[in-house]
Structure formats: C-alpha cells, structure tokens
Coordinates of C-alpha atoms and ligand atoms in Angstrom, one line a residue:
Chain A
M1 CA 55.0 -71.3 13.1
N2 CA 53.1 -68.5 11.5
N3 CA 55.9 -66.5 10.1
M4 CA 57.0 -67.0 6.5
I5 CA 60.1 -64.9 7.0
E6 CA 61.8 -63.8 10.2
I7 CA 64.5 -61.2 10.1
K8 CA 66.5 -60.6 13.3
D9 CA 68.8 -57.7 13.6
L10 CA 70.0 -58.0 10.0
T11 CA 73.0 -56.0 8.9
F12 CA 74.4 -56.2 5.4
E13 CA 77.5 -54.6 3.9
Y14 CA 78.6 -54.8 0.2
N15 CA 82.3 -55.2 -0.2
R16 CA 83.4 -52.1 -2.0
E17 CA 86.7 -52.6 -3.8
E18 CA 87.3 -49.1 -5.0
D19 CA 87.7 -47.4 -1.6
G20 CA 87.9 -50.4 0.7
K21 CA 85.2 -48.8 2.9
N22 CA 82.1 -50.9 3.7
I23 CA 79.1 -48.8 4.2
P24 CA 76.2 -50.9 5.5
A25 CA 73.3 -51.1 3.0
L26 CA 71.1 -52.5 5.9
S27 CA 71.6 -52.1 9.6
G28 CA 69.6 -53.5 12.5
V29 CA 66.6 -54.6 10.5
D30 CA 64.0 -56.6 12.5
L31 CA 61.0 -57.8 10.4
N32 CA 58.5 -60.7 10.5
I33 CA 56.4 -61.5 7.5
E34 CA 53.3 -63.5 8.4
K35 CA 52.1 -66.4 6.2
G36 CA 49.5 -65.4 3.6
S37 CA 50.0 -61.6 4.2
F38 CA 50.6 -58.9 1.6
T39 CA 53.3 -56.5 2.6
A40 CA 54.5 -53.5 0.6
V41 CA 58.1 -52.2 1.0
I42 CA 58.7 -48.6 0.0
G43 CA 61.7 -46.3 0.3
H44 CA 63.7 -43.9 -2.0
N45 CA 66.4 -45.1 -4.4
G46 CA 69.4 -46.7 -2.7
S47 CA 67.6 -47.0 0.6
G48 CA 68.3 -50.8 0.7
K49 CA 65.1 -52.3 -0.6
S50 CA 66.7 -54.6 -3.2
T51 CA 69.4 -55.6 -0.7
L52 CA 66.7 -56.6 1.8
A53 CA 64.8 -58.6 -0.9
K54 CA 67.9 -60.5 -1.9
N55 CA 68.6 -61.4 1.7
M56 CA 65.1 -63.0 1.9
N57 CA 66.0 -65.9 -0.4
A58 CA 69.7 -66.3 0.2
L59 CA 70.9 -64.5 -3.0
L60 CA 72.8 -62.5 -0.4
L61 CA 73.8 -63.7 3.1
P62 CA 73.7 -61.5 6.2
S63 CA 76.9 -59.8 7.3
G64 CA 75.3 -59.8 10.8
G65 CA 72.0 -61.1 12.3
K66 CA 69.8 -63.9 11.0
V67 CA 67.2 -64.4 8.3
Y68 CA 64.9 -67.4 8.5
V69 CA 62.7 -68.5 5.6
N70 CA 60.0 -71.0 6.7
G71 CA 62.1 -71.6 9.8
Y72 CA 65.3 -72.4 7.8
D73 CA 68.4 -70.2 8.4
T74 CA 69.5 -68.7 5.1
A75 CA 73.1 -69.2 6.1
D76 CA 72.5 -73.0 6.3
E77 CA 73.8 -74.1 2.9
S78 CA 72.2 -77.5 3.0
K79 CA 68.8 -75.8 3.0
L80 CA 69.6 -73.3 0.2
W81 CA 67.4 -75.0 -2.5
H82 CA 64.5 -75.3 0.0
I83 CA 64.7 -71.7 0.7
R84 CA 64.8 -70.5 -2.9
Q85 CA 62.0 -72.9 -3.8
A86 CA 59.8 -71.6 -0.9
A87 CA 60.6 -67.9 -1.5
G88 CA 60.5 -67.0 -5.2
M89 CA 61.5 -63.7 -6.7
V90 CA 60.4 -61.5 -9.5
F91 CA 62.7 -58.8 -10.7
Q92 CA 62.3 -55.4 -12.3
N93 CA 63.4 -55.9 -15.8
P94 CA 61.1 -58.5 -17.5
D95 CA 63.6 -59.1 -20.3
N96 CA 66.5 -60.1 -18.1
Q97 CA 64.8 -62.9 -16.2
L98 CA 63.4 -65.1 -19.0
V99 CA 65.8 -67.8 -20.0
S100 CA 64.2 -69.6 -22.9
A101 CA 63.2 -68.6 -26.4
I102 CA 59.7 -70.2 -26.0
V103 CA 57.3 -69.3 -23.2
E104 CA 56.4 -72.8 -22.0
D105 CA 60.1 -73.9 -22.0
D106 CA 60.8 -70.9 -19.8
I107 CA 58.1 -71.8 -17.3
A108 CA 59.6 -75.3 -17.1
F109 CA 63.1 -73.9 -16.2
G110 CA 62.5 -73.7 -12.4
P111 CA 60.8 -77.1 -12.0
E112 CA 63.5 -78.7 -14.2
N113 CA 66.2 -77.3 -11.9
L114 CA 64.3 -78.9 -8.9
G115 CA 64.5 -82.3 -10.7
I116 CA 60.8 -82.8 -10.9
E117 CA 59.6 -85.5 -13.2
P118 CA 58.4 -84.6 -16.8
G119 CA 54.7 -85.4 -16.4
E120 CA 54.4 -83.2 -13.3
I121 CA 56.4 -80.4 -15.0
K122 CA 53.9 -80.3 -17.9
K123 CA 51.0 -80.2 -15.5
R124 CA 52.6 -77.3 -13.5
V125 CA 53.5 -75.4 -16.7
K126 CA 49.9 -75.5 -17.8
E127 CA 48.5 -74.5 -14.4
S128 CA 51.0 -71.7 -13.9
L129 CA 50.2 -70.2 -17.3
Q130 CA 46.5 -70.4 -16.6
A131 CA 46.9 -68.7 -13.2
V132 CA 48.4 -65.6 -14.9
G133 CA 46.1 -65.8 -17.9
M134 CA 48.9 -66.5 -20.4
Y135 CA 48.1 -70.0 -21.5
D136 CA 47.3 -69.0 -25.0
Y137 CA 50.7 -67.6 -25.4
R138 CA 52.6 -70.8 -24.4
K139 CA 54.2 -71.3 -27.8
K140 CA 55.2 -67.7 -28.4
A141 CA 58.7 -66.1 -28.2
P142 CA 59.1 -63.8 -25.2
H143 CA 60.6 -61.0 -27.2
L144 CA 57.3 -60.6 -29.1
L145 CA 55.2 -60.0 -25.9
S146 CA 54.5 -56.7 -24.2
G147 CA 56.2 -55.8 -21.0
G148 CA 53.2 -56.6 -18.8
Q149 CA 52.9 -60.0 -20.5
K150 CA 56.6 -60.8 -20.1
Q151 CA 56.3 -59.9 -16.4
R152 CA 53.3 -62.3 -16.1
I153 CA 55.4 -65.0 -17.7
A154 CA 58.2 -64.3 -15.2
I155 CA 55.5 -64.7 -12.4
A156 CA 54.3 -68.0 -13.9
G157 CA 57.9 -69.2 -14.0
V158 CA 58.1 -68.6 -10.3
I159 CA 54.7 -70.1 -9.3
A160 CA 55.6 -73.3 -11.3
M161 CA 58.1 -73.9 -8.5
R162 CA 55.1 -73.9 -6.0
P163 CA 56.6 -71.2 -3.7
E164 CA 54.8 -70.2 -0.5
C165 CA 56.0 -66.7 -0.8
I166 CA 57.0 -64.4 -3.7
I167 CA 59.2 -61.3 -3.4
F168 CA 58.6 -58.7 -6.1
D169 CA 61.3 -56.2 -6.6
E170 CA 59.7 -53.2 -8.4
P171 CA 57.9 -55.5 -10.9
T172 CA 56.0 -52.6 -12.5
A173 CA 58.8 -50.0 -12.7
M174 CA 59.4 -50.6 -16.4
L175 CA 55.8 -51.0 -17.5
D176 CA 53.2 -48.7 -19.0
P177 CA 50.0 -48.1 -17.0
Y178 CA 48.2 -51.0 -18.7
G179 CA 51.0 -53.4 -18.0
R180 CA 51.2 -52.2 -14.4
K181 CA 47.5 -53.0 -13.9
E182 CA 47.9 -56.5 -15.5
V183 CA 50.7 -57.3 -13.1
M184 CA 49.1 -55.8 -10.0
D185 CA 45.9 -57.7 -10.7
T186 CA 47.9 -60.9 -11.0
I187 CA 49.7 -60.2 -7.7
R188 CA 46.5 -59.6 -5.8
K189 CA 44.9 -62.7 -7.3
L190 CA 47.8 -64.9 -6.2
N191 CA 47.5 -63.5 -2.7
K192 CA 43.7 -63.7 -2.3
E193 CA 43.1 -66.9 -4.3
E194 CA 46.2 -69.0 -3.9
G195 CA 47.1 -67.7 -0.4
I196 CA 50.7 -66.9 -1.5
T197 CA 52.6 -64.6 0.8
I198 CA 53.5 -61.4 -1.1
I199 CA 56.2 -58.9 -0.5
L200 CA 56.0 -56.1 -3.0
I201 CA 58.8 -53.6 -3.3
T202 CA 57.5 -50.6 -5.2
H203 CA 57.8 -46.9 -5.6
F204 CA 54.2 -46.4 -6.7
M205 CA 52.2 -45.4 -3.6
D206 CA 48.9 -46.4 -5.1
E207 CA 50.3 -49.9 -5.4
A208 CA 51.5 -49.9 -1.8
A209 CA 48.1 -48.8 -0.7
L210 CA 46.7 -52.1 -1.9
A211 CA 48.8 -54.1 0.7
D212 CA 47.8 -55.1 4.2
R213 CA 50.9 -53.6 5.6
I214 CA 53.5 -51.1 4.5
V215 CA 57.2 -51.1 5.6
V216 CA 59.1 -47.9 4.9
I217 CA 62.9 -48.3 4.6
D218 CA 65.2 -45.3 4.9
E219 CA 69.0 -45.5 4.8
G220 CA 69.0 -49.2 5.5
K221 CA 66.7 -49.0 8.5
I222 CA 63.0 -49.5 9.0
A223 CA 61.5 -46.0 9.4
L224 CA 57.8 -46.8 9.5
D225 CA 55.8 -50.0 9.7
G226 CA 52.0 -50.4 9.8
T227 CA 48.8 -50.5 7.9
P228 CA 48.6 -48.3 4.8
K229 CA 46.3 -45.9 6.7
S230 CA 48.6 -45.6 9.6
V231 CA 51.6 -45.0 7.4
F232 CA 50.1 -42.6 4.9
V233 CA 48.7 -40.3 7.6
Q234 CA 52.3 -39.4 8.4
V235 CA 52.6 -37.2 5.4
E236 CA 55.3 -34.9 6.8
K237 CA 57.5 -37.8 7.9
L238 CA 57.2 -39.5 4.6
R239 CA 58.1 -36.2 2.8
K240 CA 61.2 -35.9 5.0
I241 CA 62.3 -39.3 3.8
G242 CA 61.7 -38.2 0.3
L243 CA 58.6 -40.2 -0.5
E244 CA 55.3 -39.1 -2.0
V245 CA 51.9 -40.1 -0.6
P246 CA 49.0 -41.3 -2.7
I247 CA 47.4 -38.3 -4.5
V248 CA 44.1 -38.7 -2.5
T249 CA 46.0 -38.6 0.8
E250 CA 47.8 -35.5 -0.4
I251 CA 44.6 -33.8 -1.3
A252 CA 43.1 -34.7 2.1
F253 CA 46.2 -33.4 3.8
R254 CA 46.0 -30.0 2.0
L255 CA 42.3 -29.7 2.7
R256 CA 43.0 -30.3 6.4
N257 CA 45.7 -27.6 6.3
K258 CA 43.1 -25.2 4.8
G259 CA 40.9 -25.9 7.8
I260 CA 38.4 -28.3 6.0
H261 CA 37.8 -31.2 8.3
V262 CA 38.7 -34.4 6.3
P263 CA 39.4 -37.6 8.3
E264 CA 43.0 -38.6 8.3
D265 CA 42.6 -42.1 7.2
I266 CA 41.4 -41.6 3.7
I267 CA 43.7 -43.3 1.3
S268 CA 41.5 -44.4 -1.6
L269 CA 39.7 -42.4 -4.2
E270 CA 36.5 -44.3 -3.3
E271 CA 36.7 -43.3 0.4
M272 CA 37.3 -39.7 -0.6
V273 CA 34.3 -39.6 -3.0
N274 CA 32.1 -41.2 -0.4
Y275 CA 33.2 -38.7 2.3
L276 CA 32.9 -35.6 0.1
C277 CA 29.5 -36.5 -1.3
Q278 CA 27.8 -37.5 1.9
Chain B
M1 CA 62.6 -54.5 -39.2
L2 CA 65.3 -56.1 -37.1
R3 CA 62.8 -57.8 -34.8
D4 CA 61.5 -60.0 -37.7
I5 CA 64.8 -61.9 -37.7
T6 CA 63.7 -64.6 -35.3
L7 CA 66.7 -66.8 -34.9
G8 CA 66.5 -70.5 -35.3
Q9 CA 64.0 -69.8 -38.1
Y10 CA 61.8 -72.7 -36.8
Y11 CA 58.8 -73.5 -39.0
P12 CA 56.2 -75.0 -36.6
G13 CA 54.6 -78.2 -37.7
E14 CA 53.5 -81.7 -36.8
S15 CA 55.1 -83.7 -39.6
L16 CA 57.1 -86.9 -39.2
I17 CA 60.3 -84.9 -39.8
H18 CA 59.4 -82.4 -37.1
K19 CA 58.8 -85.3 -34.7
L20 CA 62.1 -87.1 -35.3
D21 CA 64.5 -87.1 -32.4
P22 CA 66.8 -84.1 -32.7
R23 CA 69.9 -86.3 -32.1
I24 CA 68.9 -88.3 -35.2
K25 CA 68.4 -85.2 -37.2
I26 CA 71.7 -83.7 -36.2
L27 CA 73.6 -86.9 -37.1
A28 CA 71.6 -87.3 -40.3
T29 CA 72.5 -83.8 -41.3
F30 CA 76.2 -84.5 -40.7
I31 CA 76.0 -87.7 -42.8
F32 CA 74.2 -85.8 -45.5
I33 CA 77.0 -83.3 -45.7
I34 CA 79.6 -86.1 -45.9
E35 CA 77.5 -87.6 -48.7
L36 CA 77.6 -84.4 -50.6
F37 CA 81.4 -84.3 -50.4
L38 CA 81.8 -87.9 -51.5
I39 CA 79.9 -87.3 -54.7
T40 CA 82.1 -87.1 -57.8
E41 CA 79.6 -87.2 -60.7
F42 CA 76.6 -85.1 -61.6
I43 CA 74.3 -88.0 -62.0
Q44 CA 74.7 -88.9 -58.4
Y45 CA 73.0 -85.7 -57.3
L46 CA 69.9 -87.4 -58.4
W47 CA 70.0 -89.6 -55.3
I48 CA 70.5 -86.5 -53.1
L49 CA 67.7 -84.7 -54.9
L50 CA 65.4 -87.6 -54.5
F51 CA 66.1 -87.9 -50.8
L52 CA 66.0 -84.2 -50.1
G53 CA 62.8 -83.8 -52.1
M54 CA 61.2 -86.6 -50.2
V55 CA 62.2 -85.1 -46.8
I56 CA 60.9 -81.6 -47.8
I57 CA 57.6 -83.0 -49.0
I58 CA 57.1 -85.0 -45.8
S59 CA 58.1 -82.0 -43.6
G60 CA 55.4 -79.8 -45.1
V61 CA 57.6 -76.8 -45.0
P62 CA 56.9 -74.6 -48.1
L63 CA 59.9 -74.6 -50.5
K64 CA 59.9 -70.8 -50.2
F65 CA 61.2 -71.1 -46.7
M66 CA 63.9 -73.6 -47.7
L67 CA 65.1 -71.2 -50.4
K68 CA 65.0 -68.2 -48.1
G69 CA 68.0 -69.8 -46.3
L70 CA 70.0 -69.3 -49.6
Q71 CA 69.5 -65.5 -49.6
P72 CA 72.1 -64.4 -47.0
L73 CA 74.6 -66.8 -48.5
M74 CA 74.0 -65.7 -52.2
I75 CA 77.4 -63.9 -52.3
I76 CA 79.3 -67.1 -51.4
I77 CA 77.3 -69.1 -54.0
I78 CA 78.0 -66.5 -56.7
L79 CA 81.6 -66.3 -55.7
T80 CA 82.1 -70.1 -55.8
F81 CA 80.4 -70.2 -59.2
G82 CA 82.4 -67.4 -60.6
I83 CA 85.8 -68.6 -59.4
N84 CA 85.2 -72.1 -60.8
I85 CA 83.8 -71.0 -64.1
F86 CA 86.7 -68.6 -64.9
M87 CA 89.6 -70.3 -63.2
T88 CA 89.4 -73.8 -64.6
K89 CA 91.7 -74.5 -67.5
G90 CA 90.5 -76.6 -70.5
E91 CA 88.6 -76.5 -73.8
V92 CA 87.6 -72.8 -74.4
L93 CA 83.9 -72.3 -75.1
W94 CA 83.6 -68.5 -74.9
T95 CA 86.0 -65.6 -74.4
L96 CA 84.9 -62.6 -72.3
G97 CA 87.7 -60.1 -72.6
P98 CA 90.6 -61.5 -70.7
L99 CA 88.5 -64.3 -69.2
N100 CA 87.9 -67.7 -70.7
I101 CA 85.0 -69.9 -70.0
T102 CA 85.9 -73.5 -70.5
R103 CA 83.8 -76.6 -70.8
E104 CA 85.5 -78.0 -67.7
G105 CA 85.0 -74.7 -65.9
L106 CA 81.3 -74.6 -66.6
H107 CA 81.0 -78.2 -65.4
Q108 CA 83.0 -77.5 -62.3
A109 CA 81.0 -74.3 -61.5
L110 CA 77.7 -76.1 -61.8
F111 CA 79.0 -79.0 -59.8
M112 CA 80.3 -76.9 -56.9
G113 CA 77.4 -74.5 -57.0
S114 CA 74.9 -77.4 -56.7
R115 CA 76.9 -78.9 -53.9
L116 CA 76.8 -75.6 -51.9
I117 CA 73.1 -75.1 -52.6
L118 CA 72.2 -78.6 -51.5
L119 CA 74.3 -78.3 -48.4
I120 CA 72.5 -75.1 -47.4
I121 CA 69.1 -76.4 -48.1
G122 CA 69.9 -79.7 -46.3
S123 CA 71.0 -78.0 -43.2
S124 CA 68.0 -75.6 -43.2
V125 CA 65.8 -78.7 -43.0
L126 CA 67.3 -79.3 -39.6
T127 CA 66.8 -75.8 -38.2
L128 CA 63.4 -75.3 -39.9
T129 CA 61.9 -78.5 -38.4
T130 CA 63.5 -78.5 -35.0
K131 CA 62.5 -76.3 -32.1
P132 CA 65.6 -74.4 -30.8
I133 CA 65.2 -76.0 -27.4
K134 CA 65.2 -79.5 -28.9
L135 CA 68.2 -78.6 -31.0
T136 CA 70.2 -77.5 -27.9
D137 CA 69.0 -80.6 -26.0
G138 CA 70.1 -82.8 -28.9
I139 CA 73.5 -81.2 -29.0
E140 CA 73.9 -81.5 -25.2
K141 CA 73.0 -85.2 -25.4
L142 CA 75.3 -85.9 -28.3
L143 CA 78.2 -84.1 -26.5
N144 CA 77.6 -85.9 -23.2
P145 CA 80.0 -88.7 -23.9
F146 CA 82.8 -86.1 -24.3
K147 CA 82.1 -84.8 -20.7
K148 CA 84.7 -87.3 -19.6
I149 CA 87.4 -85.5 -21.4
G150 CA 86.3 -82.2 -19.9
L151 CA 83.9 -80.9 -22.5
P152 CA 81.2 -78.8 -20.7
A153 CA 78.2 -80.2 -22.6
H154 CA 75.5 -78.8 -20.4
E155 CA 77.0 -75.4 -20.2
L156 CA 77.5 -75.2 -24.0
A157 CA 73.8 -76.1 -24.5
M158 CA 72.7 -73.6 -21.9
M159 CA 74.8 -70.9 -23.6
M160 CA 73.1 -71.7 -26.9
T161 CA 69.7 -71.6 -25.3
I162 CA 70.4 -68.2 -23.8
A163 CA 71.9 -66.9 -27.0
L164 CA 68.8 -67.9 -28.9
R165 CA 66.7 -66.1 -26.3
F166 CA 68.7 -62.9 -26.2
I167 CA 69.8 -62.4 -29.8
P168 CA 66.4 -60.9 -30.8
T169 CA 66.4 -58.7 -27.7
L170 CA 69.9 -57.4 -28.4
L171 CA 69.1 -56.8 -32.1
E172 CA 66.1 -54.8 -31.0
E173 CA 68.3 -52.8 -28.7
T174 CA 70.9 -52.2 -31.4
D175 CA 68.2 -50.8 -33.5
K176 CA 67.0 -48.5 -30.7
I177 CA 70.5 -47.2 -29.9
M178 CA 71.3 -46.7 -33.6
K179 CA 68.1 -44.6 -34.0
A180 CA 68.9 -42.6 -30.8
Q181 CA 72.4 -41.9 -32.0
M182 CA 71.2 -41.0 -35.5
A183 CA 68.7 -38.6 -34.0
R184 CA 71.7 -36.8 -32.5
G185 CA 73.5 -36.6 -35.8
A186 CA 75.5 -39.8 -35.8
D187 CA 76.3 -41.1 -39.2
F188 CA 76.8 -44.9 -39.7
E189 CA 76.7 -45.0 -43.5
S190 CA 79.2 -42.6 -45.1
G191 CA 83.0 -42.3 -45.1
N192 CA 85.7 -44.8 -45.6
L193 CA 86.1 -48.1 -43.8
L194 CA 88.1 -46.6 -40.9
K195 CA 85.6 -43.8 -40.4
R196 CA 82.7 -46.2 -40.5
A197 CA 84.4 -48.5 -38.0
K198 CA 84.9 -45.5 -35.7
S199 CA 81.3 -44.5 -36.0
L200 CA 80.4 -47.9 -34.5
I201 CA 82.0 -47.1 -31.2
P202 CA 79.1 -45.0 -29.8
L203 CA 76.9 -48.0 -30.8
L204 CA 79.0 -50.8 -29.4
V205 CA 79.9 -49.2 -26.1
P206 CA 76.3 -48.8 -24.8
L207 CA 75.4 -52.2 -26.3
F208 CA 78.2 -54.0 -24.4
I209 CA 77.4 -52.2 -21.2
S210 CA 73.8 -53.2 -21.4
A211 CA 74.7 -56.8 -22.4
F212 CA 76.9 -57.1 -19.3
R213 CA 74.1 -55.7 -17.1
R214 CA 71.6 -58.1 -18.6
A215 CA 74.0 -61.0 -18.0
D216 CA 74.4 -60.0 -14.4
E217 CA 70.7 -59.8 -13.8
L218 CA 69.9 -63.0 -15.7
A219 CA 72.5 -64.9 -13.6
M220 CA 70.8 -63.6 -10.5
A221 CA 67.3 -64.5 -11.8
M222 CA 68.5 -68.0 -12.7
E223 CA 70.0 -68.6 -9.3
A224 CA 66.7 -67.4 -7.7
R225 CA 65.0 -70.1 -9.8
C226 CA 67.3 -72.8 -8.2
Y227 CA 69.6 -73.2 -11.2
R228 CA 72.7 -75.1 -10.2
G229 CA 74.1 -76.6 -13.4
G230 CA 73.2 -79.8 -15.2
E231 CA 73.4 -82.1 -12.1
N232 CA 70.1 -83.6 -11.1
R233 CA 68.3 -81.5 -13.6
T234 CA 65.3 -83.0 -15.4
R235 CA 63.7 -81.9 -18.6
M236 CA 60.0 -81.3 -19.4
H237 CA 60.4 -83.2 -22.7
E238 CA 62.9 -86.0 -22.2
L239 CA 64.4 -87.2 -25.5
E240 CA 63.7 -90.8 -26.4
F241 CA 64.3 -92.9 -29.5
H242 CA 61.3 -94.4 -31.4
Y243 CA 61.1 -96.8 -34.3
K244 CA 60.6 -93.9 -36.7
D245 CA 64.0 -92.5 -35.6
I246 CA 65.8 -95.8 -36.3
I247 CA 64.1 -96.1 -39.7
A248 CA 64.9 -92.5 -40.7
F249 CA 68.5 -93.1 -39.7
L250 CA 68.7 -96.3 -41.8
V251 CA 67.4 -94.4 -44.8
V252 CA 70.2 -91.9 -44.5
L253 CA 72.7 -94.7 -44.0
C254 CA 71.4 -96.5 -47.1
L255 CA 72.0 -93.3 -49.1
L256 CA 75.5 -93.2 -47.8
G257 CA 76.0 -96.8 -48.7
I258 CA 74.8 -96.2 -52.3
I259 CA 77.1 -93.2 -52.7
V260 CA 80.2 -94.9 -51.2
W261 CA 79.5 -98.0 -53.3
Q262 CA 79.3 -96.0 -56.5
R263 CA 82.5 -94.2 -55.6
L264 CA 84.4 -97.5 -54.9
R265 CA 83.2 -99.1 -58.1
Ligands
ADP1 N1 76.4 -54.7 -5.9 C1 76.6 -53.7 -5.1 N2 77.8 -53.3 -4.7 C2 78.1 -52.3 -3.9 N3 77.1 -51.5 -3.4 C3 75.8 -51.8 -3.7 C4 75.5 -52.9 -4.6 N4 74.1 -52.9 -4.8 C5 73.7 -51.9 -4.0 N5 74.6 -51.2 -3.4 C6 74.5 -50.0 -2.5 O1 73.6 -50.4 -1.4 C7 72.7 -49.4 -1.1 C8 71.3 -50.0 -1.2 O2 71.0 -50.4 -2.6 P1 69.7 -51.1 -3.0 O3 69.4 -52.2 -2.0 O4 69.8 -51.5 -4.4 O5 68.6 -50.0 -2.9 P2 67.1 -49.8 -3.5 O6 66.7 -51.1 -4.1 O7 66.3 -49.4 -2.4 O8 67.2 -48.8 -4.5 C9 73.0 -48.3 -2.1 O9 73.7 -47.3 -1.5 C10 73.7 -48.9 -3.2 O10 74.6 -48.0 -3.8
MG2 MG1 66.2 -51.7 -6.1

C-alpha cells in the first residue's frame, strides 16, 4: 500500500440552515496522495480547500464517496483515533490551536490524549521541539512568541503524535515574510529528513512551487493536477480560475508573448537567471 | 502594557515549596485561611507570621512579588480598615469632625486589616510557586471524588487551562480593538456611567465575535489532536506524593492544632 490518503469520488455538502439548500463544497473529487510525497493544494477563497483538508482526517465525513487514510475508511468510527494520529493537521491561525499556557505542556497535549506513558511523552516533547528548533523556548508562554514561532510550536505539537502525514491549511497566511520562511523551512525539513507526507494548502504560489506536485481546486472540483512545472505553464487557465502564477513564470509568459523565446518550464528565479545569462 | 499581565503570576523556581505537590499546597492554603479566621487575639498572629515568613524564605520568591499581590486589592484593604476604625463604638481617642476613632475601633481595624493582608499574601504563595498547569491538575485531582455526584472535574480543569492560555491573548486583542476604535474617534473615558457603558459596545461586540471564532477553531484543533475528554488520558507529569508533602502537610496541621487549642483554652 503506497498511498497515504486515497479519496474516491468524494462529495461534501454543508448543512445550511438559513435557506435549507445544500450546495456541495466538494463534488466528485478523486485524489491519491503517495507516502512521503509533498503535495501543494491551491485554489481561490471558498473553492473547497479547507473542506477537503478536514475530510482527510475525519474532522468532516463524506456526504458521498470514500476517504481512506492509511487504508482506514474515515467513516469507520472505531478507527477514528488511528486516523487522526496518522494524519495530523496544522491550521491557519497559530493562536487558536495552542491549548496550554506553557510551550512544553502544549506539545504534550496530543500524546497525553493518546494515553502514552509519561516517560515517553517527555522524550517526544524534547525531540519534537528540537525538530522545529524551538527547544530553548520550552518554558515560555505562547503569547510571548512571534507568529512564526507559534506556528512551529503548533507543528511540534503535531509531530509529537508521530503522524505519517501532516495537512497544513494555509499555515503561513497570517505570518510576516520572515515567519513564512521559518515555517516553510520546517515543513520541507520534515518532508526531506523525517519522510513525513506533506499536504500544503496555500495561496502563495512560490510556496506551492516547492512541492513535488500541485493540485488546483476550483468550485469543489480538481481543475489541474501535476508537477509545478506542468501546472504553472498553464498561465491562462490559472488566470481564468482566479489564480496568480509565480512572478518568474509571469515574466517568462510575458517575454514569450513579446516574441522572446523563453522555455515554458521556468518556475524558479534561479532557472530564469541561468537561462537569461547563458 | 496589557500584555505584561501574565496570569497565574507564577515565579519560576526550584525551591522546596515549588516542588511540593499542588494538591498539598491547595489544601494547605485552605487550612491556612481557616486558621486566620479562627484567630481571636493579636498575639496569635505571631504563629502565622512565623509560619508564613518561613514559607516565603524557603520559597525564594522576593518579598516584593508577594506584596505586589496586595496592590489590586488595596481598595478593599483600605475600606475594611476605614469601616472598622470609624464604625466601632467604645472609648473615644480622637474626634475627626463627625467621626470618632475609638480604642476598640483602632484595635478592630488593625486586626481585620492584618487578617486580610495575611490572607492575600498566603494565597499568593500558592499561585507564585505553582505552575498554572500543576494548579489545574491539582484541582482536577482534588475534585475527582466528586465526579460520582456529577461534578465534571476534568472539564473544569480543562476550562481553567484554556482560560489561562487565552486571557493574555484576549487582553492583547482588547487593547488592539480599543486603539483601533480610538483612532476612529471613539471615547472610552469621558461622560457619565451610562455613556461610558454605551461606549464599550463597539469594543465588546468585536471581542465577543472573535472569542467565539477562536473557541470554534480551538475545538477543531483539539479534536484534530485526538482530544476526547478525560478518559484514558495520561499526563506528562503525573502527580505523586512524597515524604516532603506529608511533612509539609503535618506542619500546617500542627499550626491549626495550636490555634484551635489556644481558642478552646
Ligand atoms: N461551516 C460551514 N458551513 C457552511 N458552509 C461552509 C462552511 N465552511 C465552508 N463553507 C462553504 O464551503 C465552501 C468551501 O469553503 P472552504 O473549504 O472553507 O474553502 P477554502 O478553504 O478553499 O477557502 C464555501 O462556499 C464556503 O462558503
Ligand atoms: Mg480555507
């Protein structure tokens, strides 16, 4: 079994009380996430990204279709805690996911919920804080930390549960550029060094470009799916969906339109510099 | 600044008092308060002072921090003192206009004032030397026997933990909203009581909306981290009694014994 997450023909509808109409937030989504991979999910506001993420660890259950995490059906209630332990989640607002007034106690929260014995919890707290480079802050109060630091604490709190996969729902949206870099470096390190499967929902195209694969969601459906290069070359289609492309791709696109021959698959600054200076 | 008010006012340290089991400290604080109310004569405060002095010295918390706890309650202390000094009938010592200061009043005021001050300092020792998480753990454990009659011990402790975590965040937010509204000409400081209360509406509405949104997101995040109530939950630091806890508790009981004995005599 090489898939961390398998989604088959997933439909999801929120119950809307005000008008009684249920408009599907997701419809007919098929998606497999390979173990150890790094996938970015992009799409404009309200396209269904968060709904998709919450379906991946049984915070929401499908209205139609199936979601399997590590082979377990998310609708199977007896496997609920396995599923949430295997697929951790980091949310957008760093303030609203920390539970305890002291950093190390917060990291312990997940393992404590899993009923792990105290000695092992202490070991995991230490290792998790070291993995995100926040061990020196273990005695601090979260409200005194920067946004990027708080988000790294939230990440440590998830890795203390030893997940195989972490779903990030716009983890950098509320951070300054420095905080964004801190968090992105941490995410990449977890993927490369710890082999944790990463699903990164983001609206920053330069962040999505770092993934192995990009999935574009539009109106609750998958609109594009492929490597960053193969997705970003479709500048016009992305625009129609209401998405930007990375600035370098944008420049390459405009240069091409002006008749200057620039290869289509340039998506990083480095590649652009190399090409233009050869 | 508002963000300086870190709640719980814990003073980190490694002293014997810091290391005592929180359950013992909570119970000891209760007994200490009972002792204060059992005292009938000034001279008996010596026992309390001796005990409290010893605890403060062992704890290594500077006296300055202990006294800080008195500041916000100064009005109550002054009020207690004032009411007692002027309202007690007896042998008149001085006359200030319509008010008489009597010998009994002076005695009563000093007596009640000391009781209040000792009470506040005594309970600050608990919060200054106990980590918030230990405090809530201790309360949870002490309330556990009452679960049988339907008291949600774990939930209460969890609520306190979350409150301690979010009070600074919400204070900060209040500060931010207040500044934002003031920049738009809101006035929180002038006018009569009704007008001032009304001016709080543009502050409280966004604050409540944001607090509810936070609660919603936090609940989601806790669920994602496998939270499912107190059942089968372990703790990183399990509470356990040691000899020092028993000895500390005996000391507090001895003090109670002395005071009760003196009272009965
Ligand atoms: N709790 C909810 N109740 C009802 N509708 C919701 C709820 N959350 C999201 N929606 C709707 O579902 C759609 C997808 O939302 P969401 O998954 O949050 O999108 P995204 O994360 O891509 O911005 C939107 O139309 C949104 O209005
Ligand atoms: Mg979203």
